[in-house]
Coordinates of C-alpha atoms and ligand atoms in Angstrom, one line a residue:
X1 CA 77.1 -168.4 50.7
X2 CA 75.9 -166.8 53.9
X3 CA 77.6 -167.4 57.2
X4 CA 76.6 -167.5 60.9
X5 CA 78.5 -167.0 64.1
X6 CA 76.6 -167.6 67.3
X7 CA 76.6 -164.5 69.4
X8 CA 78.2 -166.3 72.4
X9 CA 79.7 -163.2 74.1
X10 CA 76.5 -161.1 73.9
X11 CA 74.4 -164.0 75.2
X12 CA 76.6 -164.6 78.2
X13 CA 76.5 -160.9 78.9
X14 CA 72.7 -161.0 78.9
X15 CA 72.5 -164.1 81.0
X16 CA 74.7 -162.5 83.6
X17 CA 73.7 -158.8 83.5
X18 CA 70.0 -159.0 82.7
X19 CA 68.9 -162.5 83.9
X20 CA 71.3 -162.6 86.9
X21 CA 70.9 -166.4 87.1
X22 CA 73.2 -166.5 90.1
X23 CA 70.4 -164.9 92.2
X24 CA 68.2 -167.9 91.7
X25 CA 70.8 -170.6 92.5
X26 CA 68.5 -172.1 95.2
X27 CA 65.7 -172.8 92.8
X28 CA 65.3 -176.3 91.2
X29 CA 67.5 -176.5 88.1
X30 CA 69.2 -173.2 88.6
X31 CA 71.8 -174.7 91.1
X32 CA 73.1 -176.9 88.3
X33 CA 73.4 -173.9 86.0
X34 CA 76.8 -172.8 87.3
X35 CA 78.6 -170.1 85.3
X36 CA 81.0 -172.8 83.9
X37 CA 78.2 -175.0 82.8
X38 CA 76.3 -172.1 81.3
X39 CA 79.4 -171.0 79.4
X40 CA 80.0 -174.5 78.1
X41 CA 76.4 -175.0 76.9
X42 CA 76.3 -171.6 75.2
X43 CA 79.7 -172.2 73.5
X44 CA 79.2 -175.8 72.5
X45 CA 75.6 -175.0 71.4
X46 CA 77.0 -172.2 69.3
X47 CA 79.5 -174.5 67.7
X48 CA 76.9 -177.2 66.9
X49 CA 74.7 -174.6 65.2
X50 CA 77.5 -173.0 63.3
X51 CA 79.1 -176.3 62.3
X52 CA 76.2 -178.7 61.8
X53 CA 73.0 -176.7 61.2
X54 CA 74.1 -173.6 59.3
X55 CA 75.9 -175.5 56.5
X56 CA 72.7 -177.3 55.4
X57 CA 70.4 -174.2 55.6
X58 CA 70.8 -172.9 52.0
X59 CA 70.9 -176.5 50.5
X60 CA 67.9 -177.5 52.6
X61 CA 66.0 -174.5 51.3
X62 CA 66.9 -175.2 47.7
X63 CA 66.1 -179.0 47.9
X64 CA 63.0 -178.8 50.1
X65 CA 61.1 -181.8 51.4
X66 CA 59.9 -184.7 49.2
X67 CA 56.7 -186.6 49.6
X68 CA 56.9 -190.1 48.2
X69 CA 54.1 -192.1 46.6
X70 CA 53.5 -194.0 49.8
X71 CA 52.8 -190.8 51.7
X72 CA 56.2 -190.8 53.5
X73 CA 58.2 -187.6 53.5
X74 CA 62.0 -187.1 53.4
X75 CA 63.7 -184.0 54.8
X76 CA 66.5 -182.6 52.6
X77 CA 69.9 -184.2 52.4
X78 CA 71.9 -184.0 55.6
X79 CA 68.9 -183.3 57.8
X80 CA 68.6 -186.8 59.2
X81 CA 72.4 -187.0 60.0
X82 CA 72.2 -183.5 61.7
X83 CA 69.1 -184.6 63.7
X84 CA 70.9 -187.7 64.9
X85 CA 73.8 -185.5 66.1
X86 CA 71.3 -183.1 67.7
X87 CA 69.8 -186.1 69.6
X88 CA 73.2 -187.5 70.5
X89 CA 74.3 -184.1 71.9
X90 CA 71.2 -183.9 74.1
X91 CA 70.3 -180.5 72.7
X92 CA 66.6 -181.2 72.8
X93 CA 66.8 -182.2 76.5
X94 CA 68.2 -179.0 78.0
X95 CA 65.0 -177.7 79.6
X96 CA 63.0 -180.9 80.0
X97 CA 62.5 -182.3 83.6
X98 CA 65.0 -185.0 84.8
X99 CA 62.1 -187.4 85.5
X100 CA 61.6 -187.8 81.7
X101 CA 65.3 -187.8 80.8
X102 CA 65.8 -184.1 80.5
X103 CA 68.6 -182.0 82.0
X104 CA 66.2 -179.7 83.9
X105 CA 68.1 -176.6 83.1
X106 CA 66.5 -173.1 83.2
X107 CA 64.4 -172.0 80.2
X108 CA 66.8 -169.2 79.6
X109 CA 69.5 -171.7 78.7
X110 CA 67.2 -173.7 76.4
X111 CA 66.1 -170.4 74.8
X112 CA 69.7 -169.6 73.9
X113 CA 69.9 -172.8 71.9
X114 CA 66.5 -172.1 70.4
X115 CA 67.9 -168.8 69.1
X116 CA 71.2 -170.1 67.8
X117 CA 69.5 -173.1 66.0
X118 CA 66.8 -170.9 64.5
X119 CA 69.4 -168.5 63.2
X120 CA 71.5 -171.3 61.8
X121 CA 68.6 -173.2 60.2
X122 CA 65.1 -172.2 61.1
X123 CA 63.4 -175.0 59.1
X124 CA 65.5 -177.6 61.0
X125 CA 64.9 -176.0 64.4
X126 CA 61.2 -176.3 63.9
X127 CA 61.2 -180.1 64.1
X128 CA 62.5 -180.1 67.7
X129 CA 60.6 -176.9 68.5
X130 CA 57.2 -178.4 67.8
X131 CA 58.3 -181.5 69.8
X132 CA 59.0 -179.2 72.8
X133 CA 55.6 -177.6 72.5
X134 CA 53.8 -180.9 72.4
X135 CA 55.8 -182.1 75.4
X136 CA 54.7 -179.0 77.3
X137 CA 51.0 -179.8 76.8
X138 CA 51.4 -183.5 77.8
X139 CA 53.4 -182.5 80.9
X140 CA 50.8 -180.0 81.9
X141 CA 47.6 -182.0 81.5
X142 CA 48.5 -185.6 80.6
X143 CA 47.6 -188.5 82.9
X144 CA 50.6 -190.3 84.6
X145 CA 50.0 -193.2 82.2
X146 CA 50.2 -191.0 79.0
X147 CA 53.2 -189.1 80.4
X148 CA 55.0 -192.3 81.0
X149 CA 54.1 -193.7 77.6
X150 CA 55.0 -190.7 75.5
X151 CA 57.3 -188.3 77.2
X152 CA 60.6 -190.2 77.7
X153 CA 60.9 -190.9 74.0
X154 CA 59.8 -187.4 73.0
X155 CA 62.2 -185.7 75.4
X156 CA 65.0 -188.0 74.1
X157 CA 64.2 -186.9 70.5
X158 CA 63.6 -190.5 69.3
X159 CA 60.0 -189.4 68.7
X160 CA 58.9 -185.9 67.7
X161 CA 55.6 -184.0 68.2
X162 CA 53.3 -181.8 66.2
X163 CA 50.3 -179.5 66.8
X164 CA 47.2 -180.0 64.7
X165 CA 44.7 -177.1 64.9
X166 CA 44.2 -175.7 61.4
X167 CA 41.6 -177.1 59.0
X168 CA 40.7 -175.6 55.6
X169 CA 37.6 -173.7 57.0
X170 CA 39.2 -173.0 60.4
X171 CA 42.3 -171.0 61.1
X172 CA 42.1 -168.2 63.7
X173 CA 38.5 -169.2 64.6
X174 CA 39.0 -172.6 66.2
X175 CA 35.3 -172.9 67.0
X176 CA 34.9 -174.0 63.3
X177 CA 36.8 -177.2 63.8
X178 CA 35.1 -180.2 62.1
X179 CA 37.5 -183.1 63.1
X180 CA 35.5 -185.7 65.0
X181 CA 36.5 -187.9 68.0
X182 CA 34.2 -190.8 68.7
X183 CA 34.7 -192.7 72.0
X184 CA 35.6 -196.4 71.7
X185 CA 34.9 -199.2 74.1
X186 CA 38.5 -199.4 75.2
X187 CA 38.6 -195.8 76.3
X188 CA 40.4 -194.5 73.2
X189 CA 38.8 -192.3 70.5
X190 CA 38.4 -192.7 66.8
X191 CA 39.7 -189.5 65.1
X192 CA 38.5 -188.5 61.6
X193 CA 39.1 -185.3 59.7
X194 CA 41.6 -183.3 57.7
X195 CA 44.1 -180.9 59.1
X196 CA 46.2 -178.5 56.9
X197 CA 49.4 -176.6 57.3
X198 CA 50.8 -179.1 59.9
X199 CA 54.5 -178.3 60.4
X200 CA 56.7 -181.4 60.7
X201 CA 53.5 -183.5 60.2
X202 CA 55.5 -186.2 58.4
X203 CA 59.2 -186.7 58.0
X204 CA 62.1 -189.2 58.3
X205 CA 64.0 -187.7 61.2
X206 CA 62.4 -189.6 64.1
X207 CA 61.0 -193.1 64.6
X208 CA 57.5 -191.9 65.6
X209 CA 55.5 -188.7 65.4
X210 CA 53.1 -187.8 68.2
X211 CA 50.3 -185.6 66.8
X212 CA 48.4 -183.4 69.2
X213 CA 45.0 -183.0 67.6
X214 CA 42.1 -180.7 68.3
X215 CA 38.7 -182.4 67.7
X216 CA 35.1 -182.4 68.8
X217 CA 33.4 -185.3 70.5
X218 CA 29.9 -186.3 69.2
X219 CA 27.8 -184.5 71.9
X220 CA 30.1 -181.5 72.3
X221 CA 28.8 -178.0 71.4
X222 CA 29.8 -176.9 67.9
X223 CA 31.9 -174.1 69.2
X224 CA 35.3 -173.5 71.0
X225 CA 33.6 -174.8 74.1
X226 CA 33.3 -178.3 72.5
X227 CA 37.0 -178.8 71.6
X228 CA 39.0 -181.6 73.1
X229 CA 42.7 -182.4 72.7
X230 CA 44.0 -185.9 71.6
X231 CA 47.3 -187.6 71.3
X232 CA 47.4 -189.4 68.0
X233 CA 50.7 -191.3 67.4
X234 CA 51.8 -192.2 63.9
X235 CA 52.7 -195.6 65.1
X236 CA 50.7 -197.0 68.0
X237 CA 52.7 -197.7 71.1
X238 CA 52.5 -201.2 72.8
X239 CA 52.2 -201.4 76.5
X240 CA 55.9 -202.3 76.8
X241 CA 56.8 -199.1 75.0
X242 CA 57.7 -200.7 71.7
X243 CA 56.2 -199.5 68.4
X244 CA 53.1 -201.2 67.2
X245 CA 50.9 -201.0 64.1
X246 CA 50.7 -197.9 61.8
X247 CA 47.8 -195.7 63.0
X248 CA 45.2 -194.3 60.6
X249 CA 46.9 -191.0 60.0
X250 CA 48.8 -190.1 56.9
X251 CA 50.2 -187.2 55.0
X252 CA 48.0 -186.4 52.0
X253 CA 50.4 -183.8 50.5
X254 CA 53.0 -181.2 51.4
X255 CA 52.6 -177.5 50.7
X256 CA 54.8 -175.5 48.2
X257 CA 55.4 -172.3 50.1
X258 CA 57.4 -169.1 50.4
X259 CA 60.0 -170.2 52.9
X260 CA 61.1 -172.8 55.5
X261 CA 61.2 -175.2 52.6
X262 CA 63.1 -177.8 54.6
X263 CA 60.3 -178.1 57.1
X264 CA 57.4 -180.3 55.8
X265 CA 54.1 -178.4 56.0
X266 CA 51.6 -181.2 55.6
X267 CA 48.0 -181.9 54.9
X268 CA 47.2 -184.6 57.5
X269 CA 44.4 -187.1 57.0
X270 CA 42.9 -188.8 60.0
X271 CA 40.8 -191.8 59.0
X272 CA 39.5 -193.4 62.1
X273 CA 42.9 -193.0 63.8
X274 CA 43.3 -194.1 67.4
X275 CA 43.6 -191.2 69.7
X276 CA 43.9 -190.7 73.5
X277 CA 42.2 -187.9 75.3
X278 CA 44.7 -185.4 76.7
X279 CA 43.4 -183.6 79.8
X280 CA 39.6 -183.3 80.2
X281 CA 37.0 -183.6 77.5
X282 CA 35.9 -180.2 76.1
X283 CA 38.8 -178.5 77.9
X284 CA 41.1 -179.0 74.9
X285 CA 41.6 -175.4 74.1
X286 CA 43.0 -174.7 77.5
X287 CA 45.5 -177.5 77.1
X288 CA 46.4 -176.4 73.6
X289 CA 47.1 -172.9 74.9
X290 CA 49.7 -174.3 77.2
X291 CA 51.4 -175.6 74.1
X292 CA 50.8 -172.4 72.2
X293 CA 52.1 -170.1 74.9
X294 CA 55.4 -172.0 74.9
X295 CA 55.3 -172.0 71.1
X296 CA 54.6 -168.3 70.9
X297 CA 57.7 -167.5 72.8
X298 CA 59.6 -169.8 70.5
X299 CA 58.2 -168.0 67.5
X300 CA 59.3 -164.7 68.9
X301 CA 62.7 -166.1 69.2
X302 CA 62.5 -167.0 65.5
X303 CA 62.0 -163.3 64.7
X304 CA 65.1 -162.4 66.6
X305 CA 67.1 -165.3 65.1
X306 CA 66.4 -164.4 61.5
X307 CA 67.2 -160.7 62.1
X308 CA 70.4 -161.7 63.9
X309 CA 71.8 -163.9 61.0
X310 CA 70.7 -161.4 58.4
X311 CA 72.3 -158.5 60.2
X312 CA 75.6 -160.4 60.7
X313 CA 75.8 -161.1 56.9
X314 CA 74.8 -157.5 56.1
X315 CA 77.6 -156.2 58.3
X316 CA 80.2 -158.5 56.7
X317 CA 79.1 -157.4 53.3
X318 CA 79.0 -153.7 54.2
X319 CA 82.6 -153.9 55.3
X320 CA 83.7 -155.5 52.0
X321 CA 81.6 -153.9 49.3
X322 CA 83.2 -150.9 47.7
X323 CA 80.9 -148.3 46.3
X324 CA 81.0 -144.5 46.4
X325 CA 82.8 -142.2 48.7
X326 CA 82.1 -141.2 52.3
X327 CA 80.2 -137.9 52.6
X328 CA 83.1 -136.6 54.7
X329 CA 85.8 -137.5 52.3
X330 CA 87.5 -140.8 51.3
X331 CA 88.1 -143.4 54.0
X332 CA 89.8 -145.8 51.7
X333 CA 92.0 -143.5 49.6
X334 CA 94.1 -146.3 48.1
X335 CA 91.1 -147.8 46.3
X336 CA 88.7 -146.2 43.9
X337 CA 85.8 -146.4 46.4
X338 CA 85.0 -146.7 50.1
X339 CA 83.3 -149.7 51.7
X340 CA 79.5 -149.0 51.9
X341 CA 79.7 -149.2 55.7
X342 CA 80.8 -145.5 55.6
X343 CA 77.4 -144.3 54.3
X344 CA 75.1 -143.1 57.1
X345 CA 72.1 -144.7 55.4
X346 CA 73.8 -148.1 55.4
X347 CA 74.7 -147.5 59.0
X348 CA 71.1 -146.7 59.7
X349 CA 70.1 -150.2 58.6
X350 CA 72.9 -151.9 60.4
X351 CA 72.3 -150.0 63.7
X352 CA 68.6 -150.4 63.6
X353 CA 69.3 -154.1 63.2
X354 CA 71.8 -154.2 66.0
X355 CA 69.7 -152.2 68.4
X356 CA 66.8 -154.6 67.8
X357 CA 68.7 -157.9 68.0
X358 CA 70.6 -157.1 71.2
X359 CA 67.5 -155.7 72.9
X360 CA 65.3 -158.5 71.7
X361 CA 67.9 -161.1 72.9
X362 CA 67.7 -159.6 76.4
X363 CA 63.9 -159.5 76.3
X364 CA 63.5 -163.2 75.3
X365 CA 66.0 -164.5 77.8
X366 CA 64.5 -162.4 80.6
X367 CA 61.1 -163.6 79.4
X368 CA 62.3 -167.2 79.6
X369 CA 63.5 -166.5 83.2
X370 CA 59.9 -165.4 84.0
X371 CA 58.6 -168.7 82.7
X372 CA 60.7 -170.6 85.2
X373 CA 60.0 -168.2 88.0
X374 CA 56.2 -168.5 87.4
X375 CA 56.6 -172.2 88.5
X376 CA 59.7 -172.3 90.7
X377 CA 60.1 -169.0 92.5
X378 CA 60.2 -169.3 96.3
X379 CA 57.0 -167.4 97.3
X380 CA 53.5 -167.3 95.8
X381 CA 53.8 -163.6 95.3
X382 CA 57.0 -164.0 93.2
X383 CA 55.4 -166.7 91.2
X384 CA 52.3 -164.6 90.6
X385 CA 54.4 -161.6 89.5
X386 CA 56.4 -163.7 87.0
X387 CA 53.3 -165.2 85.6
X388 CA 51.6 -161.8 85.2
X389 CA 54.7 -160.4 83.5
X390 CA 55.1 -163.2 81.0
X391 CA 51.4 -163.4 80.3
X392 CA 51.4 -159.7 79.4
X393 CA 54.5 -159.9 77.3
X394 CA 53.9 -163.1 75.5
X395 CA 51.9 -161.5 72.6
X396 CA 54.6 -158.7 72.5
X397 CA 57.4 -161.2 72.2
X398 CA 55.6 -163.1 69.6
X399 CA 54.0 -160.2 67.6
X400 CA 56.5 -157.3 68.0
X401 CA 59.7 -159.4 67.7
X402 CA 58.5 -161.1 64.5
X403 CA 57.1 -157.9 62.9
X404 CA 60.5 -156.2 63.6
X405 CA 62.5 -159.4 62.9
X406 CA 61.1 -159.4 59.3
X407 CA 61.6 -155.7 58.9
X408 CA 65.2 -156.0 60.1
X409 CA 65.9 -159.0 57.8
X410 CA 64.5 -157.0 54.9
X411 CA 66.7 -154.0 55.7
X412 CA 69.7 -156.3 55.9
X413 CA 68.8 -157.6 52.4
X414 CA 68.7 -154.0 51.3
X415 CA 72.3 -153.5 52.4
X416 CA 73.3 -156.0 49.7
X417 CA 71.6 -154.0 47.0
X418 CA 70.7 -156.2 44.0
X419 CA 72.9 -159.0 45.3
X420 CA 70.5 -159.4 48.2
X421 CA 67.8 -160.4 45.7
X422 CA 70.0 -163.1 44.3
X423 CA 69.5 -166.5 45.9
X424 CA 73.2 -167.6 46.3
X425 CA 73.8 -164.8 48.9
X426 CA 71.2 -166.3 51.1
X427 CA 69.6 -163.0 52.1
X428 CA 66.3 -163.6 50.4
X429 CA 66.0 -166.9 52.2
X430 CA 66.2 -165.1 55.6
X431 CA 63.5 -162.7 54.5
X432 CA 61.3 -165.6 53.2
X433 CA 61.9 -167.7 56.3
X434 CA 61.2 -164.7 58.7
X435 CA 57.9 -164.0 57.1
X436 CA 56.0 -167.1 58.4
X437 CA 56.8 -166.1 62.0
X438 CA 54.4 -163.2 61.7
X439 CA 51.6 -165.5 60.6
X440 CA 51.6 -168.8 62.5
X441 CA 50.9 -169.4 66.2
X442 CA 48.2 -166.8 65.9
X443 CA 48.7 -164.1 63.3
X444 CA 50.3 -160.9 64.7
X445 CA 47.0 -159.1 64.5
X446 CA 45.5 -161.7 66.8
X447 CA 48.5 -161.3 69.2
X448 CA 47.8 -157.6 69.3
X449 CA 44.1 -158.2 70.1
X450 CA 45.1 -160.8 72.7
X451 CA 47.2 -158.0 74.3
X452 CA 44.7 -155.2 74.1
X453 CA 41.5 -157.2 74.5
X454 CA 42.5 -159.8 77.2
X455 CA 45.9 -159.2 78.7
X456 CA 45.5 -155.5 79.7
X457 CA 42.3 -156.2 81.6
X458 CA 43.4 -159.6 83.1
X459 CA 43.2 -159.6 86.9
X460 CA 42.0 -156.0 86.9
X461 CA 45.1 -154.8 85.0
X462 CA 47.5 -156.3 87.6
X463 CA 50.0 -157.4 84.9
X464 CA 50.4 -154.0 83.3
X465 CA 50.6 -152.3 86.7
X466 CA 53.4 -154.6 87.8
X467 CA 55.2 -154.1 84.5
X468 CA 55.0 -150.3 84.7
X469 CA 56.4 -150.5 88.2
X470 CA 59.3 -152.5 86.9
X471 CA 59.9 -149.9 84.2
X472 CA 59.6 -147.0 86.7
X473 CA 62.3 -148.8 88.8
X474 CA 64.6 -148.9 85.7
X475 CA 63.9 -145.2 85.0
X476 CA 64.8 -144.3 88.6
X477 CA 68.0 -146.3 88.7
X478 CA 69.0 -145.1 85.2
X479 CA 68.3 -141.4 86.0
X480 CA 70.4 -141.7 89.1
X481 CA 73.6 -142.2 87.0
X482 CA 74.3 -139.2 84.9
X483 CA 75.8 -141.5 82.2
X484 CA 72.5 -143.2 81.7
X485 CA 70.1 -140.4 82.6
X486 CA 69.3 -139.4 79.0
X487 CA 68.4 -143.0 78.0
X488 CA 66.4 -143.4 81.2
X489 CA 64.5 -140.1 80.5
X490 CA 63.7 -141.5 77.0
X491 CA 62.3 -144.7 78.7
X492 CA 60.3 -142.5 81.0
X493 CA 58.8 -140.6 78.1
X494 CA 58.0 -143.8 76.2
X495 CA 56.3 -145.3 79.3
X496 CA 54.3 -142.1 79.6
X497 CA 53.1 -142.5 76.0
X498 CA 52.2 -146.1 76.8
X499 CA 50.2 -145.1 79.9
X500 CA 48.4 -142.4 77.9
X501 CA 47.5 -144.8 75.1
X502 CA 46.3 -147.4 77.7
X503 CA 44.1 -144.8 79.3
X504 CA 42.7 -143.8 75.9
X505 CA 41.9 -147.5 75.1
X506 CA 40.2 -148.0 78.4
X507 CA 38.0 -145.0 77.9
X508 CA 37.3 -145.5 74.2
X509 CA 37.8 -149.2 73.6
X510 CA 34.9 -150.3 75.8
X511 CA 32.4 -147.9 74.3
X512 CA 33.4 -148.9 70.8
X513 CA 35.4 -152.2 70.5
X514 CA 36.5 -151.2 67.0
X515 CA 38.7 -148.5 68.6
X516 CA 40.5 -151.2 70.5
X517 CA 40.9 -153.3 67.4
X518 CA 42.1 -150.4 65.3
X519 CA 44.8 -149.5 67.8
X520 CA 45.9 -153.0 68.9
X521 CA 48.8 -153.4 66.5
X522 CA 50.2 -150.0 67.3
X523 CA 49.8 -150.6 71.0
X524 CA 51.7 -153.9 70.7
X525 CA 54.5 -152.1 69.0
X526 CA 54.5 -149.3 71.6
X527 CA 54.8 -151.8 74.4
X528 CA 57.5 -153.6 72.4
X529 CA 59.6 -150.5 72.2
X530 CA 59.1 -149.8 75.9
X531 CA 60.1 -153.4 76.7
X532 CA 63.3 -153.3 74.6
X533 CA 64.0 -149.8 76.0
X534 CA 63.8 -151.2 79.6
X535 CA 66.3 -153.9 78.5
X536 CA 68.6 -151.3 77.1
X537 CA 68.7 -149.2 80.3
X538 CA 69.5 -152.4 82.2
X539 CA 72.3 -153.3 79.7
X540 CA 73.7 -149.8 79.7
X541 CA 73.9 -149.7 83.5
X542 CA 75.6 -153.1 83.5
X543 CA 78.1 -152.0 80.8
X544 CA 79.1 -148.9 82.8
X545 CA 79.5 -151.1 85.9
X546 CA 81.7 -153.5 83.9
X547 CA 83.9 -150.7 82.5
X548 CA 84.2 -149.1 86.0
X549 CA 85.4 -152.5 87.3
X550 CA 88.0 -152.5 84.5
X551 CA 86.5 -155.3 82.4
X552 CA 88.9 -156.9 80.0
X553 CA 86.9 -156.4 76.9
X554 CA 86.3 -152.6 77.0
X555 CA 85.4 -152.6 73.3
X556 CA 82.4 -154.9 73.8
X557 CA 80.9 -152.6 76.5
X558 CA 81.7 -149.4 74.7
X559 CA 79.8 -150.8 71.6
X560 CA 76.9 -151.7 73.9
X561 CA 76.7 -148.2 75.2
X562 CA 76.8 -146.7 71.7
X563 CA 74.0 -149.0 70.6
X564 CA 72.0 -148.2 73.8
X565 CA 72.3 -144.5 72.9
X566 CA 71.3 -145.2 69.3
X567 CA 68.2 -147.1 70.6
X568 CA 67.3 -144.1 72.8
X569 CA 67.7 -141.6 70.0
X570 CA 66.1 -143.5 67.2
X571 CA 63.5 -145.9 68.7
X572 CA 61.9 -144.1 71.6
X573 CA 60.6 -141.3 69.4
X574 CA 58.3 -143.7 67.6
X575 CA 56.3 -144.1 70.8
X576 CA 54.7 -140.7 70.4
X577 CA 53.6 -141.4 66.8
X578 CA 52.2 -144.8 67.8
X579 CA 50.1 -143.2 70.5
X580 CA 48.8 -140.7 68.1
X581 CA 47.8 -143.5 65.8
X582 CA 46.0 -145.3 68.6
X583 CA 44.2 -142.2 69.6
X584 CA 43.0 -141.6 66.0
X585 CA 40.5 -144.4 66.7
X586 CA 38.6 -146.5 64.2
X587 CA 36.3 -144.1 62.4
X588 CA 38.2 -143.5 59.1
X589 CA 39.5 -147.1 59.3
X590 CA 36.0 -148.6 59.3
X591 CA 34.1 -146.0 57.3
X592 CA 34.3 -147.3 53.8
X593 CA 31.8 -150.0 52.9
X594 CA 33.3 -153.4 52.0
X595 CA 32.3 -153.0 48.4
X596 CA 34.5 -149.9 48.1
X597 CA 37.7 -152.0 48.4
Ligands
FAD601 C1 54.1 -172.7 56.9 C2 52.9 -172.8 57.9 C3 53.0 -173.7 59.0 C4 52.0 -173.8 59.9 N1 52.1 -174.7 60.9 C5 51.0 -175.0 61.6 C6 51.0 -176.1 62.5 O1 52.0 -176.8 62.8 N2 49.8 -176.5 63.1 C7 48.6 -175.8 62.9 O2 47.6 -176.1 63.5 N3 48.6 -174.7 62.0 C8 49.7 -174.4 61.4 N4 49.7 -173.3 60.5 C9 48.5 -172.6 60.3 C10 48.6 -171.2 60.9 O3 48.7 -171.2 62.3 C11 47.4 -170.4 60.4 O4 47.6 -170.1 59.0 C12 47.1 -169.1 61.2 O5 46.7 -169.4 62.5 C13 46.1 -168.2 60.5 O6 44.9 -168.9 60.1 P1 44.4 -168.8 58.6 O7 45.6 -169.0 57.7 O8 43.2 -169.6 58.4 O9 44.0 -167.2 58.5 P2 42.6 -166.6 58.9 O10 42.2 -167.1 60.3 O11 41.7 -166.8 57.8 O12 43.0 -165.1 59.1 C14 43.3 -164.2 57.9 C15 43.6 -162.8 58.4 O13 42.5 -162.3 59.1 C16 42.9 -161.9 60.4 N5 41.8 -162.2 61.4 C17 41.1 -163.4 61.4 N6 40.3 -163.3 62.5 C18 40.4 -162.1 63.0 C19 39.8 -161.4 64.2 N7 38.9 -162.0 64.9 N8 40.3 -160.2 64.5 C20 41.2 -159.6 63.7 N9 41.8 -160.2 62.7 C21 41.4 -161.4 62.3 C22 44.2 -162.6 60.7 O14 45.0 -161.9 61.6 C23 44.8 -162.8 59.3 O15 45.6 -161.7 59.0 C24 50.8 -173.1 59.6 C25 50.7 -172.2 58.6 C26 51.7 -172.1 57.7 C27 51.5 -171.2 56.5

């Protein structure tokens, strides 16, 4: 049976040393986030995830969801009770604005809970996760009337939300959507069509399910330009807020799939269902992107979360499992064998994992801070900077962290040898669950193209310039302290490879777009390493500062510094190789005719 311990100490360190929440105490919501409150939320959130969500992760995976003959769907045993506790504890309300019943706390605090809950039970965490994404879209573009009708119950958790984009013939290319929305005399729309792969599309956790559905109106162009977004509730909502008749939307079937078995992935049939236009007609994609950007950051967190829980279990196992002797002589002479943690190759897998999870945690919490600053920072310049930074890094957080999260989860499974392949240890579940994060919310290849094709050039390259300036600042501060100079020099070299690769893409990607496509994934990974490296320099500096000040837990900071050094020695070197791959261009990649495959 796998275990999970929320990384409370590491999280509090990141919030203090990297996010420096204190600096923003004057901004709305940040004033309430006093150190005591933050510590309480992180600790209690950790306990909830350890004690309520983790124990039903393996059983939920084994039982899965059940669709009944009437089209209703039950989540696995224990999920409804856990969801009720989640709602009662207000865990879904952390980041939501007070006017809809939320606690209005900074995104960084809500993101902590997202990580803990996705480590403890990713399938469970998706139900409230999709709800938060749906709320974000309604908050951003909904009319006051729609906001008042739907948001309070969604924020409370009494109702949950979904996002309905995908259709059988339409995945990445949303222009191919066929679902129709016909205007009705009362101002509503009649929605008809079939959506597939809809996460949390039907279940028994909440009283109502609010579907956000992409569809085309009759006169709209048959392309992305013709897409509108609609709210389609499972139960219609009466003017007084009470639930009305069942709407014309139902779950046709649930998918049998590789992982996240406890989250219902549904085929949703819309048969003249009543829908309400969200935002402007034919501007649906823009509204949906608000939801998807929030969701992409959330999916990046899933990559971190699965890696974290997998590495924790691998470390526990490696300390216990006795096999072979250390290369440098017995470390456990009283027994016939040493624990496998003595073997450098096992250490490699554990240290790769640790260097990734601690760096990724810093990056997602810092990223969450930028989300808030983009709206709440005091000056327009600060707001623009934060928006530029998070826009640039959203595809990296989604794509790089989920690619790496899966890789780290697989390496953690490897630490278990054959036992990692056996279900009862839970490791193969982490690998299966981690896999989907690379696919949904825009497959990682699409994230890489978004980065290279759109984000780099956005506003004349302002985002990348601002980010490189931030990195240069870390390099300068890091190099000024002899104890962090080597790590900072590594970051400087990595940033140099990034700049070289960027220049090459600018020169060769315009002339031949296949060059940009061929190098996009490597570029996303290159920027990912630079981003984690910048976090490691920041964390190393903070650790020295804490040790200099005589911090109580010297072991924690010493371990941080060793992991920082490992990251510098083992991860930065990949940047040069990634640049070489990018500069190889697309010729050999595209040369074979399709029939040759
Ligand atoms: C478990 C699960 C849950 C999901 N939940 C939801 C949900 O809640 N709501 C929802 O709407 N959808 C959901 N999806 C759908 C998911 O978002 C899509 O599967 C995903 O967007 C990819 O679409 P597709 O499967 O049609 O693949 P395709 O679009 O057919 O892509 C296939 C491959 O081709 C690549 N590709 C496609 N176009 C390009 C291009 N232009 N350039 C480069 N590469 C390209 C892709 O990267 C991918 O590797 C879910 C899917 C699964 C499996």
